[in-house]
Amino acid sequence: MRIDAVRPLPVRTAITRTRIIDGSGGAEYAGDVVLEDGRISRILPAGAFIEDGGTLVIDGSGLVTCPGFIDMHGRSEPTLPTDPAHHAALTQGVTTQVLGQDGFSLAPHGEAPESLAPLSWPSVGQFLDGIDEGTGANVACLVPLGTVREVAMRGVEDASVAEMIAAQARAIADALEQGAVGMSSGPEHDPEPRATAAELEALGTAIAACGGYWSTEHDPNHGTVLEAVAGSIAVAAKTGASLHLAHLRLDAGASMGTVAELLAMLDAALDAGVDLGCGSHPYLEGHGLLSSLLPSWAREGHAADILARLDDADAVARIRAEVQADPNIDWKAVSIASVGSAQLSMLVGQDITRIAAIQSTDVVTTFLRILGADELATGILHRTGNEENLRAIVGHRSHCGSGPGVPVAAAHPGTWGAFPRFLARYAGDAGPMDMPGMIHQLTGRPAARLGLAGRGVLAEGNAADVLVFAPDVIIDRATFADPRQPAAGIKHVFVNGVAAVSEHLPTSALAGRALRRSAKGRTQST
C-alpha cells in the first residue's frame, strides 16, 4: 500500500469535566481523561487535571467521552487506495473495523481483479503489514470461506474430498496464525457448492484451535432464519468455535418463526456454554447483489456460467418459475443501488416494479434483463425485517452493533451514519436500553468478541481509541437520497491518541494500525 503521508505522533490531550461512559456497561460518571503516548494515561475526578502548558485541553462539559466504536462488519477495502483515512467510519465515531466480509477480501490472494491488483496480497501477514503503513481507523481482518477454498485448492484439484477439507483447515489455520481474527461466510456470497457439514466442522475446529471466531450470515434462499441459526449453533457447539451471527434479521410471518423463538434459541445456546454473539445494523434496508435473488443452482460457477444460463431458454424458464414462486421476494422492496454499466445509471434509485412498468413488461423479465445487461454487477437495496423485530434483536444480551457492510461507493446511509443512529434511535427513552448499555454493545462487547486486549473500554493503560460526542445532538444525517452525509454530534475522535476528527472535521491523520490475532488467541493491540 502506498500512502503519501507520515504517521502522526499523538499529542498529550486532556478531556476535562466530561461525562465518562467507559464501555463496560456500567453507569456513567464525571471525570477527566488524559491521553498520552497513544494510551489513556490517567482518569481523574472531574476538574482534577492541572493544566501544564504542554497539553491540549478539551472542555468536555456536557459531552460524553467513551471508547471509539468497533464495526464488526466493515467494508472499506475497495476505498483503501483513495480514502485510507476512512472518513465515513471516523466521522461516525468508528475507530476499529473488521474487514473481510461478504466474500470479499484482499488477502490471501494470488490474483485479484484488475481494479484491486495494487491492493492484493498473497498472505494475510503481508496485508496487515500494508495496513500498518497508514490507515485512519484500526483494522482487523477475517478470511472469507471462498478465499480459504481458493488458497487451499491450489495444486490439489484432483485430491479427495477429505484431502481438500484438510487443506482448507490448514489454510484457515495459517491465516489465523498470521493475524486474521477468524473466518467469514454467508451462503449468499460463498462459492458453490455450498459448504458441507464436514467442511464447516473441520474449519470450525481449526478456528477454535487458534482462538479465532466464525462470522456467518443467513442465506434467504436456503431455509428459514431459525433453521440456519440452529445449524450454525450446532457447528459451534460441536467444534468449540466462537460464533458470530452477522446481520441477524427476522422477517414477519408465521412461516419464518417469531423473534421470541429466535432469541430463545440464542439464550439456550449461551446457557449451554456456546461462545455466541450476534450483530445487526439499524436499518430495515440491506445491501446486496441483484444476482443473489437467483435460485442457488443458477448462481453456481463463475460469472460466465451464470450469464450463459441467462441466455439458455430452458434455464430461464426454470429460473422464472422458481423466482415467481419465491415468497421471500417482494419486488416493490427491491431497488437498484448501483450499476456496473454507466448506460444503466438511470435505473439507480428505482425499484424493480417501477422499472418493469416503464418497460411495459413483468418484473421477472426486467430482473433478468438487468442482470444480463449489467453482467451481474448490479447492487440493490432490499427491505427486510420489521422495526419491532429489529428492536428485540438489538436489545439482546449477545448483540453487537455493526454497519451495513456496504462499500463506501454504494448508496446506503449506514456507511456514514449507522453508529450515531444506534444511539439516537435505540438508546435511552427511544430504545430497548440505556446509553451505557448501548455504548457497551458498540465498544466493550465487540472488543471482547474479538479478543482485543486493551481496547473497547476506557481504562488507564488502554489504547487511546476515544470518542467525544454531544449526547443531545448526535444523530445520523445520511439518507437514502443523500447517503454520504457525516453524522451530527461527533466532536472529537482519537485513534491511538491521535486526533482523527477534531471539532467535527476529519483530520486525515493515518494513526490506525493492524490488529493481529496472537498465538494465544488474543488480538494484539499494539
Short mmCIF file of C-alpha atoms in Angstrom, two decimals:
data_model
loop_
_atom_site.label_atom_id
_atom_site.label_comp_id
_atom_site.label_asym_id
_atom_site.label_seq_id
_atom_site.Cartn_x
_atom_site.Cartn_y
_atom_site.Cartn_z
CA MET A 1 0.00 0.00 0.00
CA ARG A 2 1.44 3.36 -0.97
CA ILE A 3 0.50 6.07 1.48
CA ASP A 4 1.99 9.52 0.88
CA ALA A 5 1.87 10.61 4.49
CA VAL A 6 3.93 10.37 7.65
CA ARG A 7 2.36 8.62 10.61
CA PRO A 8 1.44 11.42 13.03
CA LEU A 9 2.57 11.40 16.63
CA PRO A 10 -0.01 11.59 19.42
CA VAL A 11 -0.34 14.88 21.27
CA ARG A 12 -0.85 14.82 25.02
CA THR A 13 -4.53 15.60 25.44
CA ALA A 14 -6.83 16.08 28.42
CA ILE A 15 -10.62 15.89 28.10
CA THR A 16 -11.88 17.63 31.23
CA ARG A 17 -15.16 17.70 33.17
CA THR A 18 -16.70 15.17 30.83
CA ARG A 19 -19.40 12.53 31.24
CA ILE A 20 -17.48 9.22 31.06
CA ILE A 21 -19.24 6.13 29.74
CA ASP A 22 -16.40 3.66 29.81
CA GLY A 23 -17.77 0.88 27.58
CA SER A 24 -18.06 -1.72 30.32
CA GLY A 25 -21.82 -1.33 30.62
CA GLY A 26 -21.52 0.37 34.00
CA ALA A 27 -23.08 3.69 34.94
CA GLU A 28 -21.59 6.92 33.67
CA TYR A 29 -19.54 9.18 35.92
CA ALA A 30 -17.84 12.56 35.69
CA GLY A 31 -14.10 12.85 35.21
CA ASP A 32 -11.04 13.99 33.29
CA VAL A 33 -9.45 11.66 30.71
CA VAL A 34 -5.78 12.14 29.85
CA LEU A 35 -4.31 10.69 26.64
CA GLU A 36 -0.56 10.35 26.32
CA ASP A 37 1.79 8.35 24.07
CA GLY A 38 -1.15 6.64 22.37
CA ARG A 39 -2.72 5.41 25.60
CA ILE A 40 -5.07 6.52 28.32
CA SER A 41 -2.57 7.57 30.93
CA ARG A 42 -4.95 8.78 33.65
CA ILE A 43 -8.63 9.02 34.50
CA LEU A 44 -9.09 11.66 37.21
CA PRO A 45 -12.01 13.13 39.15
CA ALA A 46 -13.77 15.89 37.23
CA GLY A 47 -11.72 19.08 37.29
CA ALA A 48 -8.68 17.47 38.89
CA PHE A 49 -6.40 17.80 35.86
CA ILE A 50 -3.96 20.70 36.25
CA GLU A 51 -3.01 22.44 33.02
CA ASP A 52 0.73 22.50 32.45
CA GLY A 53 1.02 24.37 29.16
CA GLY A 54 2.13 21.28 27.24
CA THR A 55 -1.25 19.61 26.96
CA LEU A 56 -4.13 20.13 24.55
CA VAL A 57 -7.13 20.64 26.81
CA ILE A 58 -10.64 19.90 25.54
CA ASP A 59 -13.50 21.14 27.68
CA GLY A 60 -15.79 18.13 27.88
CA SER A 61 -18.56 19.86 29.83
CA GLY A 62 -21.91 18.43 28.71
CA LEU A 63 -20.17 15.97 26.36
CA VAL A 64 -19.86 12.20 26.64
CA THR A 65 -16.44 10.56 26.38
CA CYS A 66 -16.43 6.86 25.55
CA PRO A 67 -14.33 4.30 23.65
CA GLY A 68 -14.32 4.51 19.88
CA PHE A 69 -16.90 2.29 18.23
CA ILE A 70 -15.96 -1.10 16.77
CA ASP A 71 -17.60 -2.05 13.47
CA MET A 72 -17.87 -5.84 13.34
CA HIS A 73 -18.88 -5.70 9.66
CA GLY A 74 -16.67 -3.16 7.89
CA ARG A 75 -16.29 -2.90 4.12
CA SER A 76 -13.59 -0.30 3.46
CA GLU A 77 -11.33 -2.46 1.29
CA PRO A 78 -12.42 -1.06 -2.11
CA THR A 79 -11.70 2.51 -0.98
CA LEU A 80 -8.27 1.96 0.54
CA PRO A 81 -6.48 3.49 -2.50
CA THR A 82 -8.50 6.72 -2.41
CA ASP A 83 -9.57 7.07 1.21
CA PRO A 84 -7.13 5.35 3.56
CA ALA A 85 -8.29 7.78 6.24
CA HIS A 86 -11.71 6.06 6.39
CA HIS A 87 -13.64 9.33 6.75
CA ALA A 88 -17.01 7.57 6.52
CA ALA A 89 -16.08 5.45 9.55
CA LEU A 90 -14.29 8.04 11.66
CA THR A 91 -16.89 10.79 11.32
CA GLN A 92 -19.43 8.48 12.96
CA GLY A 93 -17.04 7.52 15.77
CA VAL A 94 -15.72 4.18 14.47
CA THR A 95 -12.07 3.62 15.38
CA THR A 96 -11.80 -0.11 14.51
CA GLN A 97 -13.21 -2.04 11.54
CA VAL A 98 -13.31 -5.77 10.92
CA LEU A 99 -12.78 -6.33 7.19
CA GLY A 100 -13.04 -9.49 5.07
CA GLN A 101 -16.82 -9.66 4.94
CA ASP A 102 -19.37 -10.83 2.37
CA GLY A 103 -16.96 -13.00 0.42
CA PHE A 104 -14.65 -10.04 -0.24
CA SER A 105 -11.05 -9.87 0.93
CA LEU A 106 -7.70 -8.57 -0.23
CA ALA A 107 -5.68 -11.42 1.30
CA PRO A 108 -4.59 -14.06 0.87
CA HIS A 109 -4.77 -13.91 -2.93
CA GLY A 110 -2.56 -14.91 -5.80
CA GLU A 111 -4.58 -12.86 -8.23
CA ALA A 112 -7.13 -10.07 -7.82
CA PRO A 113 -9.50 -8.10 -10.02
CA GLU A 114 -7.57 -5.61 -12.15
CA SER A 115 -9.04 -2.65 -10.24
CA LEU A 116 -7.72 -4.09 -6.96
CA ALA A 117 -4.46 -5.61 -8.18
CA PRO A 118 -2.32 -2.95 -6.45
CA LEU A 119 -4.08 -3.83 -3.20
CA SER A 120 -3.95 -7.60 -3.25
CA TRP A 121 -1.56 -9.54 -1.06
CA PRO A 122 -0.55 -13.21 -1.25
CA SER A 123 -0.76 -13.59 2.53
CA VAL A 124 -2.67 -12.18 5.48
CA GLY A 125 0.58 -11.16 7.15
CA GLN A 126 1.62 -9.04 4.17
CA PHE A 127 -1.83 -7.44 4.02
CA LEU A 128 -1.67 -6.45 7.69
CA ASP A 129 1.86 -5.11 7.17
CA GLY A 130 0.42 -2.96 4.38
CA ILE A 131 -2.31 -1.68 6.71
CA ASP A 132 0.38 -0.68 9.19
CA GLU A 133 1.87 1.68 6.61
CA GLY A 134 -1.05 4.04 7.12
CA THR A 135 -4.77 3.87 7.79
CA GLY A 136 -7.25 6.13 9.54
CA ALA A 137 -9.01 3.50 11.62
CA ASN A 138 -7.59 0.33 13.13
CA VAL A 139 -8.19 -2.79 11.06
CA ALA A 140 -8.72 -6.44 11.92
CA CYS A 141 -9.46 -8.95 9.18
CA LEU A 142 -11.46 -12.08 8.59
CA VAL A 143 -10.80 -14.50 5.74
CA PRO A 144 -13.91 -15.44 3.72
CA LEU A 145 -14.75 -19.08 3.12
CA GLY A 146 -14.33 -18.57 -0.63
CA THR A 147 -10.79 -17.28 -0.11
CA VAL A 148 -9.99 -20.25 2.13
CA ARG A 149 -11.13 -22.58 -0.65
CA GLU A 150 -9.19 -20.67 -3.30
CA VAL A 151 -5.94 -20.88 -1.34
CA ALA A 152 -6.43 -24.48 -0.24
CA MET A 153 -7.28 -25.81 -3.70
CA ARG A 154 -4.18 -24.52 -5.50
CA GLY A 155 -2.43 -27.54 -6.96
CA VAL A 156 -4.71 -30.14 -5.32
CA GLU A 157 -7.66 -30.09 -7.72
CA ASP A 158 -7.53 -33.89 -8.06
CA ALA A 159 -7.40 -34.56 -4.33
CA SER A 160 -10.09 -36.49 -2.50
CA VAL A 161 -12.85 -34.68 -0.62
CA ALA A 162 -11.18 -35.49 2.70
CA GLU A 163 -7.83 -34.16 1.47
CA MET A 164 -9.48 -30.94 0.21
CA ILE A 165 -11.20 -30.36 3.54
CA ALA A 166 -7.92 -30.94 5.37
CA ALA A 167 -6.23 -28.45 3.03
CA GLN A 168 -8.90 -25.86 3.84
CA ALA A 169 -8.40 -26.40 7.57
CA ARG A 170 -4.65 -25.83 7.11
CA ALA A 171 -5.32 -22.68 5.05
CA ILE A 172 -7.55 -21.08 7.70
CA ALA A 173 -5.14 -22.06 10.48
CA ASP A 174 -2.29 -20.43 8.53
CA ALA A 175 -4.33 -17.24 8.03
CA LEU A 176 -5.12 -17.04 11.75
CA GLU A 177 -1.51 -17.69 12.68
CA GLN A 178 -0.56 -14.71 10.51
CA GLY A 179 -3.01 -12.45 12.33
CA ALA A 180 -6.52 -12.92 10.89
CA VAL A 181 -9.18 -12.90 13.61
CA GLY A 182 -11.34 -15.59 12.03
CA MET A 183 -13.35 -16.70 9.01
CA SER A 184 -16.46 -15.18 7.45
CA SER A 185 -19.13 -16.96 5.48
CA GLY A 186 -22.55 -16.23 4.10
CA PRO A 187 -24.12 -18.62 1.65
CA GLU A 188 -25.39 -15.70 -0.44
CA HIS A 189 -21.76 -14.72 -1.06
CA ASP A 190 -19.93 -18.05 -0.74
CA PRO A 191 -18.91 -20.04 -3.81
CA GLU A 192 -20.85 -23.10 -4.85
CA PRO A 193 -21.08 -25.86 -3.93
CA ARG A 194 -22.41 -24.95 -0.52
CA ALA A 195 -20.25 -25.89 2.44
CA THR A 196 -20.96 -29.34 3.81
CA ALA A 197 -21.29 -30.14 7.49
CA ALA A 198 -17.92 -31.93 7.35
CA GLU A 199 -16.26 -28.89 5.80
CA LEU A 200 -17.69 -26.46 8.36
CA GLU A 201 -16.80 -28.76 11.24
CA ALA A 202 -13.20 -29.07 10.06
CA LEU A 203 -12.89 -25.32 9.64
CA GLY A 204 -14.63 -24.68 12.96
CA THR A 205 -12.18 -26.99 14.72
CA ALA A 206 -9.24 -25.15 13.14
CA ILE A 207 -10.71 -21.78 14.13
CA ALA A 208 -11.27 -22.91 17.70
CA ALA A 209 -7.71 -24.23 17.99
CA CYS A 210 -6.36 -20.79 17.03
CA GLY A 211 -8.76 -18.82 19.24
CA GLY A 212 -10.50 -17.11 16.33
CA TYR A 213 -14.18 -16.84 15.53
CA TRP A 214 -16.59 -17.72 12.73
CA SER A 215 -18.82 -14.96 11.40
CA THR A 216 -21.71 -16.20 9.28
CA GLU A 217 -24.84 -14.82 7.65
CA HIS A 218 -28.15 -16.43 6.80
CA ASP A 219 -28.95 -17.14 3.16
CA PRO A 220 -32.66 -16.42 2.47
CA ASN A 221 -32.56 -18.89 -0.42
CA HIS A 222 -31.85 -21.84 1.86
CA GLY A 223 -34.40 -22.34 4.61
CA THR A 224 -35.58 -20.08 7.39
CA VAL A 225 -33.52 -17.93 9.72
CA LEU A 226 -34.31 -20.28 12.59
CA GLU A 227 -33.06 -23.29 10.64
CA ALA A 228 -29.87 -21.50 9.61
CA VAL A 229 -29.16 -20.28 13.15
CA ALA A 230 -29.77 -23.74 14.58
CA GLY A 231 -27.32 -25.23 12.07
CA SER A 232 -24.62 -22.68 12.86
CA ILE A 233 -25.05 -23.16 16.60
CA ALA A 234 -24.73 -26.92 16.14
CA VAL A 235 -21.39 -26.50 14.37
CA ALA A 236 -20.12 -24.12 17.06
CA ALA A 237 -21.23 -26.44 19.85
CA LYS A 238 -19.54 -29.45 18.25
CA THR A 239 -16.26 -27.72 17.37
CA GLY A 240 -15.89 -25.21 20.19
CA ALA A 241 -15.58 -22.36 17.70
CA SER A 242 -16.70 -18.90 18.72
CA LEU A 243 -19.74 -17.95 16.61
CA HIS A 244 -20.92 -14.54 15.43
CA LEU A 245 -24.28 -14.38 13.65
CA ALA A 246 -23.80 -11.35 11.42
CA HIS A 247 -26.67 -9.21 10.14
CA LEU A 248 -29.19 -11.24 12.09
CA ARG A 249 -32.66 -10.31 10.89
CA LEU A 250 -36.10 -11.89 11.03
CA ASP A 251 -38.97 -11.08 8.70
CA ALA A 252 -42.52 -11.02 9.95
CA GLY A 253 -44.70 -14.03 9.13
CA ALA A 254 -45.52 -17.33 10.74
CA SER A 255 -43.52 -19.30 8.19
CA MET A 256 -40.33 -17.59 9.35
CA GLY A 257 -40.91 -18.17 13.06
CA THR A 258 -41.02 -15.45 15.70
CA VAL A 259 -38.36 -13.22 17.15
CA ALA A 260 -39.12 -14.72 20.57
CA GLU A 261 -38.23 -18.18 19.22
CA LEU A 262 -35.02 -16.81 17.71
CA LEU A 263 -33.86 -15.10 20.89
CA ALA A 264 -34.82 -18.12 22.99
CA MET A 265 -32.58 -20.21 20.72
CA LEU A 266 -29.68 -17.80 21.34
CA ASP A 267 -30.28 -17.84 25.10
CA ALA A 268 -30.36 -21.64 25.20
CA ALA A 269 -27.05 -21.83 23.32
CA LEU A 270 -25.43 -19.25 25.60
CA ASP A 271 -26.69 -21.03 28.70
CA ALA A 272 -25.27 -24.29 27.31
CA GLY A 273 -21.82 -22.72 27.02
CA VAL A 274 -21.67 -21.89 23.31
CA ASP A 275 -19.48 -18.82 22.71
CA LEU A 276 -22.04 -16.87 20.76
CA GLY A 277 -22.71 -13.32 19.61
CA CYS A 278 -24.91 -11.67 17.03
CA GLY A 279 -24.95 -8.41 15.13
CA SER A 280 -27.20 -6.20 13.05
CA HIS A 281 -27.31 -2.72 11.58
CA PRO A 282 -30.04 -0.21 12.47
CA TYR A 283 -31.81 -0.12 9.10
CA LEU A 284 -34.52 -2.28 7.59
CA GLU A 285 -32.89 -1.97 4.18
CA GLY A 286 -29.90 -4.15 3.42
CA HIS A 287 -27.42 -4.04 0.55
CA GLY A 288 -26.63 -6.94 -1.74
CA LEU A 289 -26.33 -8.05 -5.32
CA LEU A 290 -29.31 -8.40 -7.63
CA SER A 291 -27.89 -11.79 -8.66
CA SER A 292 -28.45 -13.04 -5.09
CA LEU A 293 -32.17 -13.27 -5.91
CA LEU A 294 -31.47 -16.01 -8.44
CA PRO A 295 -32.11 -19.59 -7.30
CA SER A 296 -28.99 -21.11 -5.77
CA TRP A 297 -28.42 -23.55 -8.66
CA ALA A 298 -28.48 -20.63 -11.12
CA ARG A 299 -25.66 -18.91 -9.19
CA GLU A 300 -23.28 -21.85 -9.35
CA GLY A 301 -19.90 -21.41 -11.03
CA HIS A 302 -18.23 -18.29 -12.40
CA ALA A 303 -19.93 -15.20 -13.80
CA ALA A 304 -19.63 -16.58 -17.33
CA ASP A 305 -21.53 -19.71 -16.27
CA ILE A 306 -24.34 -17.66 -14.74
CA LEU A 307 -24.61 -15.37 -17.76
CA ALA A 308 -24.73 -18.41 -20.05
CA ARG A 309 -27.80 -19.65 -18.16
CA LEU A 310 -29.49 -16.29 -18.76
CA ASP A 311 -29.13 -16.97 -22.49
CA ASP A 312 -30.48 -20.52 -22.25
CA ALA A 313 -34.26 -20.73 -22.82
CA ASP A 314 -34.74 -23.82 -20.64
CA ALA A 315 -32.70 -22.40 -17.78
CA VAL A 316 -34.54 -19.07 -18.00
CA ALA A 317 -37.90 -20.85 -17.86
CA ARG A 318 -36.82 -22.73 -14.74
CA ILE A 319 -35.45 -19.54 -13.14
CA ARG A 320 -38.68 -17.71 -13.94
CA ALA A 321 -40.85 -20.39 -12.36
CA GLU A 322 -38.79 -20.58 -9.17
CA VAL A 323 -38.43 -16.82 -8.73
CA GLN A 324 -42.15 -16.26 -9.25
CA ALA A 325 -42.90 -18.89 -6.60
CA ASP A 326 -40.42 -17.48 -4.05
CA PRO A 327 -42.43 -15.92 -1.17
CA ASN A 328 -39.37 -14.09 0.16
CA ILE A 329 -39.04 -11.73 -2.80
CA ASP A 330 -41.07 -8.52 -2.68
CA TRP A 331 -40.14 -6.65 -5.85
CA LYS A 332 -41.51 -3.38 -4.52
CA ALA A 333 -38.92 -3.65 -1.74
CA VAL A 334 -36.01 -4.18 -4.17
CA SER A 335 -34.43 -1.02 -5.57
CA ILE A 336 -31.30 -0.50 -7.65
CA ALA A 337 -28.45 0.91 -5.56
CA SER A 338 -25.55 0.72 -8.04
CA VAL A 339 -24.73 -0.47 -11.54
CA GLY A 340 -21.55 -1.55 -13.26
CA SER A 341 -22.50 -0.09 -16.64
CA ALA A 342 -22.83 3.67 -16.98
CA GLN A 343 -25.51 3.07 -19.61
CA LEU A 344 -27.80 1.76 -16.86
CA SER A 345 -27.24 4.65 -14.44
CA MET A 346 -30.82 5.89 -14.94
CA LEU A 347 -32.04 2.81 -13.03
CA VAL A 348 -30.31 3.77 -9.76
CA GLY A 349 -32.83 4.66 -7.08
CA GLN A 350 -35.79 2.94 -8.77
CA ASP A 351 -37.50 -0.22 -7.59
CA ILE A 352 -37.93 -3.20 -9.88
CA THR A 353 -41.70 -2.82 -10.20
CA ARG A 354 -41.37 0.77 -11.40
CA ILE A 355 -38.69 -0.18 -13.92
CA ALA A 356 -40.92 -3.00 -15.18
CA ALA A 357 -43.85 -0.62 -15.58
CA ILE A 358 -41.72 1.83 -17.55
CA GLN A 359 -40.54 -1.01 -19.78
CA SER A 360 -44.10 -2.37 -20.12
CA THR A 361 -43.08 -5.86 -19.04
CA ASP A 362 -43.25 -8.11 -15.98
CA VAL A 363 -40.86 -7.88 -13.02
CA VAL A 364 -39.05 -11.19 -13.64
CA THR A 365 -38.27 -10.26 -17.25
CA THR A 366 -36.99 -6.89 -16.03
CA PHE A 367 -34.90 -8.63 -13.35
CA LEU A 368 -33.27 -10.95 -15.89
CA ARG A 369 -32.70 -8.16 -18.42
CA ILE A 370 -30.86 -6.04 -15.87
CA LEU A 371 -28.70 -8.95 -14.75
CA GLY A 372 -27.62 -9.68 -18.31
CA ALA A 373 -27.13 -6.07 -19.41
CA ASP A 374 -25.07 -5.25 -16.31
CA GLU A 375 -23.16 -8.55 -16.35
CA LEU A 376 -24.23 -9.36 -12.78
CA ALA A 377 -22.67 -6.16 -11.34
CA THR A 378 -25.95 -4.60 -10.15
CA GLY A 379 -26.21 -3.73 -6.46
CA ILE A 380 -29.56 -3.50 -4.71
CA LEU A 381 -31.19 -2.28 -1.53
CA HIS A 382 -33.62 -4.88 -0.23
CA ARG A 383 -36.08 -4.11 2.56
CA THR A 384 -36.14 -6.93 5.11
CA GLY A 385 -37.42 -7.45 8.62
CA ASN A 386 -39.53 -5.06 10.63
CA GLU A 387 -38.86 -2.47 13.31
CA GLU A 388 -40.33 -4.46 16.20
CA ASN A 389 -38.12 -7.47 15.49
CA LEU A 390 -35.05 -5.30 14.95
CA ARG A 391 -35.53 -3.63 18.33
CA ALA A 392 -35.87 -7.01 20.04
CA ILE A 393 -32.63 -8.29 18.48
CA VAL A 394 -30.76 -5.07 19.30
CA GLY A 395 -31.81 -5.46 22.92
CA HIS A 396 -30.44 -9.00 23.26
CA ARG A 397 -27.53 -9.65 25.64
CA SER A 398 -25.33 -11.01 22.83
CA HIS A 399 -25.88 -8.20 20.32
CA CYS A 400 -23.04 -6.12 18.87
CA GLY A 401 -23.90 -3.19 16.64
CA SER A 402 -22.39 -3.01 13.18
CA GLY A 403 -22.54 -1.08 9.96
CA PRO A 404 -24.47 -2.41 6.98
CA GLY A 405 -21.38 -3.99 5.43
CA VAL A 406 -21.70 -1.83 2.33
CA PRO A 407 -18.75 -0.39 0.38
CA VAL A 408 -18.45 3.38 0.70
CA ALA A 409 -19.19 3.76 -3.01
CA ALA A 410 -22.65 2.20 -2.59
CA ALA A 411 -25.74 4.23 -1.74
CA HIS A 412 -26.56 3.12 1.80
CA PRO A 413 -26.75 5.75 4.57
CA GLY A 414 -25.43 3.32 7.17
CA THR A 415 -21.96 3.65 5.68
CA TRP A 416 -21.88 7.16 7.17
CA GLY A 417 -24.45 7.03 9.95
CA ALA A 418 -25.12 3.58 11.45
CA PHE A 419 -23.48 4.10 14.84
CA PRO A 420 -24.98 7.52 15.69
CA ARG A 421 -28.32 6.02 14.60
CA PHE A 422 -27.95 3.28 17.23
CA LEU A 423 -27.58 5.94 19.91
CA ALA A 424 -30.32 8.23 18.59
CA ARG A 425 -32.96 5.53 17.98
CA TYR A 426 -32.19 2.63 20.31
CA ALA A 427 -30.69 4.12 23.50
CA GLY A 428 -32.42 5.78 26.43
CA ASP A 429 -36.13 6.56 26.24
CA ALA A 430 -36.10 5.89 22.49
CA GLY A 431 -34.99 2.28 22.65
CA PRO A 432 -34.56 -1.02 24.48
CA MET A 433 -31.59 0.00 26.65
CA ASP A 434 -29.89 2.94 28.34
CA MET A 435 -26.95 4.84 26.90
CA PRO A 436 -24.24 2.92 28.83
CA GLY A 437 -25.78 -0.36 27.66
CA MET A 438 -25.84 0.74 24.04
CA ILE A 439 -22.27 2.03 24.15
CA HIS A 440 -21.18 -1.28 25.71
CA GLN A 441 -22.54 -3.20 22.72
CA LEU A 442 -20.73 -0.84 20.33
CA THR A 443 -17.40 -0.95 22.21
CA GLY A 444 -16.63 -3.30 25.09
CA ARG A 445 -18.74 -6.22 23.92
CA PRO A 446 -17.33 -6.41 20.37
CA ALA A 447 -13.82 -5.93 21.79
CA ALA A 448 -14.39 -9.00 23.93
CA ARG A 449 -15.75 -10.93 20.93
CA LEU A 450 -12.59 -10.05 19.01
CA GLY A 451 -10.28 -10.83 21.92
CA LEU A 452 -8.98 -7.26 21.77
CA ALA A 453 -6.64 -6.67 24.68
CA GLY A 454 -6.60 -3.10 25.95
CA ARG A 455 -9.33 -1.69 23.69
CA GLY A 456 -13.08 -1.20 23.88
CA VAL A 457 -13.07 0.12 27.47
CA LEU A 458 -11.81 3.42 28.88
CA ALA A 459 -9.26 2.37 31.47
CA GLU A 460 -5.80 3.56 32.41
CA GLY A 461 -3.20 1.86 30.23
CA ASN A 462 -5.62 1.00 27.43
CA ALA A 463 -5.14 2.22 23.88
CA ALA A 464 -6.43 5.75 23.33
CA ASP A 465 -9.23 4.99 20.87
CA VAL A 466 -11.61 7.61 22.20
CA LEU A 467 -14.80 9.35 21.08
CA VAL A 468 -16.22 12.61 22.41
CA PHE A 469 -19.79 13.41 21.36
CA ALA A 470 -22.72 15.69 22.21
CA PRO A 471 -25.45 13.35 23.52
CA ASP A 472 -28.30 15.77 22.81
CA VAL A 473 -27.15 16.33 19.23
CA ILE A 474 -25.79 13.02 17.99
CA ILE A 475 -27.83 11.64 15.12
CA ASP A 476 -27.33 10.23 11.66
CA ARG A 477 -27.91 12.70 8.83
CA ALA A 478 -27.30 10.39 5.88
CA THR A 479 -30.40 9.32 3.95
CA PHE A 480 -31.05 7.04 1.00
CA ALA A 481 -31.50 10.15 -1.13
CA ASP A 482 -28.24 11.67 0.16
CA PRO A 483 -26.25 8.83 1.76
CA ARG A 484 -22.84 10.45 2.14
CA GLN A 485 -23.60 12.94 4.90
CA PRO A 486 -21.50 12.88 8.10
CA ALA A 487 -23.36 12.42 11.36
CA ALA A 488 -24.11 15.28 13.74
CA GLY A 489 -22.76 15.47 17.27
CA ILE A 490 -19.36 13.80 16.76
CA LYS A 491 -16.97 16.36 18.27
CA HIS A 492 -13.64 14.53 18.58
CA VAL A 493 -12.30 11.11 17.65
CA PHE A 494 -8.87 9.82 18.66
CA VAL A 495 -7.19 6.75 17.17
CA ASN A 496 -4.20 5.57 19.21
CA GLY A 497 -4.12 9.00 20.81
CA VAL A 498 -4.05 10.94 17.52
CA ALA A 499 -6.91 13.28 16.60
CA ALA A 500 -8.74 11.71 13.65
CA VAL A 501 -11.73 14.07 13.97
CA SER A 502 -11.34 17.49 15.59
CA GLU A 503 -14.32 19.79 16.17
CA HIS A 504 -16.47 17.69 13.81
CA LEU A 505 -13.94 17.72 10.95
CA PRO A 506 -11.75 14.77 9.87
CA THR A 507 -8.03 15.47 10.06
CA SER A 508 -6.99 12.73 7.57
CA ALA A 509 -4.46 11.52 10.12
CA LEU A 510 -3.29 7.96 9.49
CA ALA A 511 -2.80 6.70 13.03
CA GLY A 512 -4.62 3.37 12.71
CA ARG A 513 -2.85 0.05 12.75
CA ALA A 514 -3.45 -3.60 12.04
CA LEU A 515 -4.82 -5.62 14.96
CA ARG A 516 -3.45 -9.14 14.69
CA ARG A 517 -4.61 -12.34 16.28
CA SER A 518 -1.83 -13.62 18.51
CA ALA A 519 -0.78 -17.22 19.06
CA LYS A 520 -2.64 -17.21 22.38
CA GLY A 521 -5.95 -16.30 20.74
CA ARG A 522 -5.88 -12.68 21.88
CA THR A 523 -5.75 -9.84 19.40
CA GLN A 524 -2.64 -7.74 19.72
CA SER A 525 -3.47 -4.06 20.11
CA THR A 526 -0.02 -2.57 19.71
#
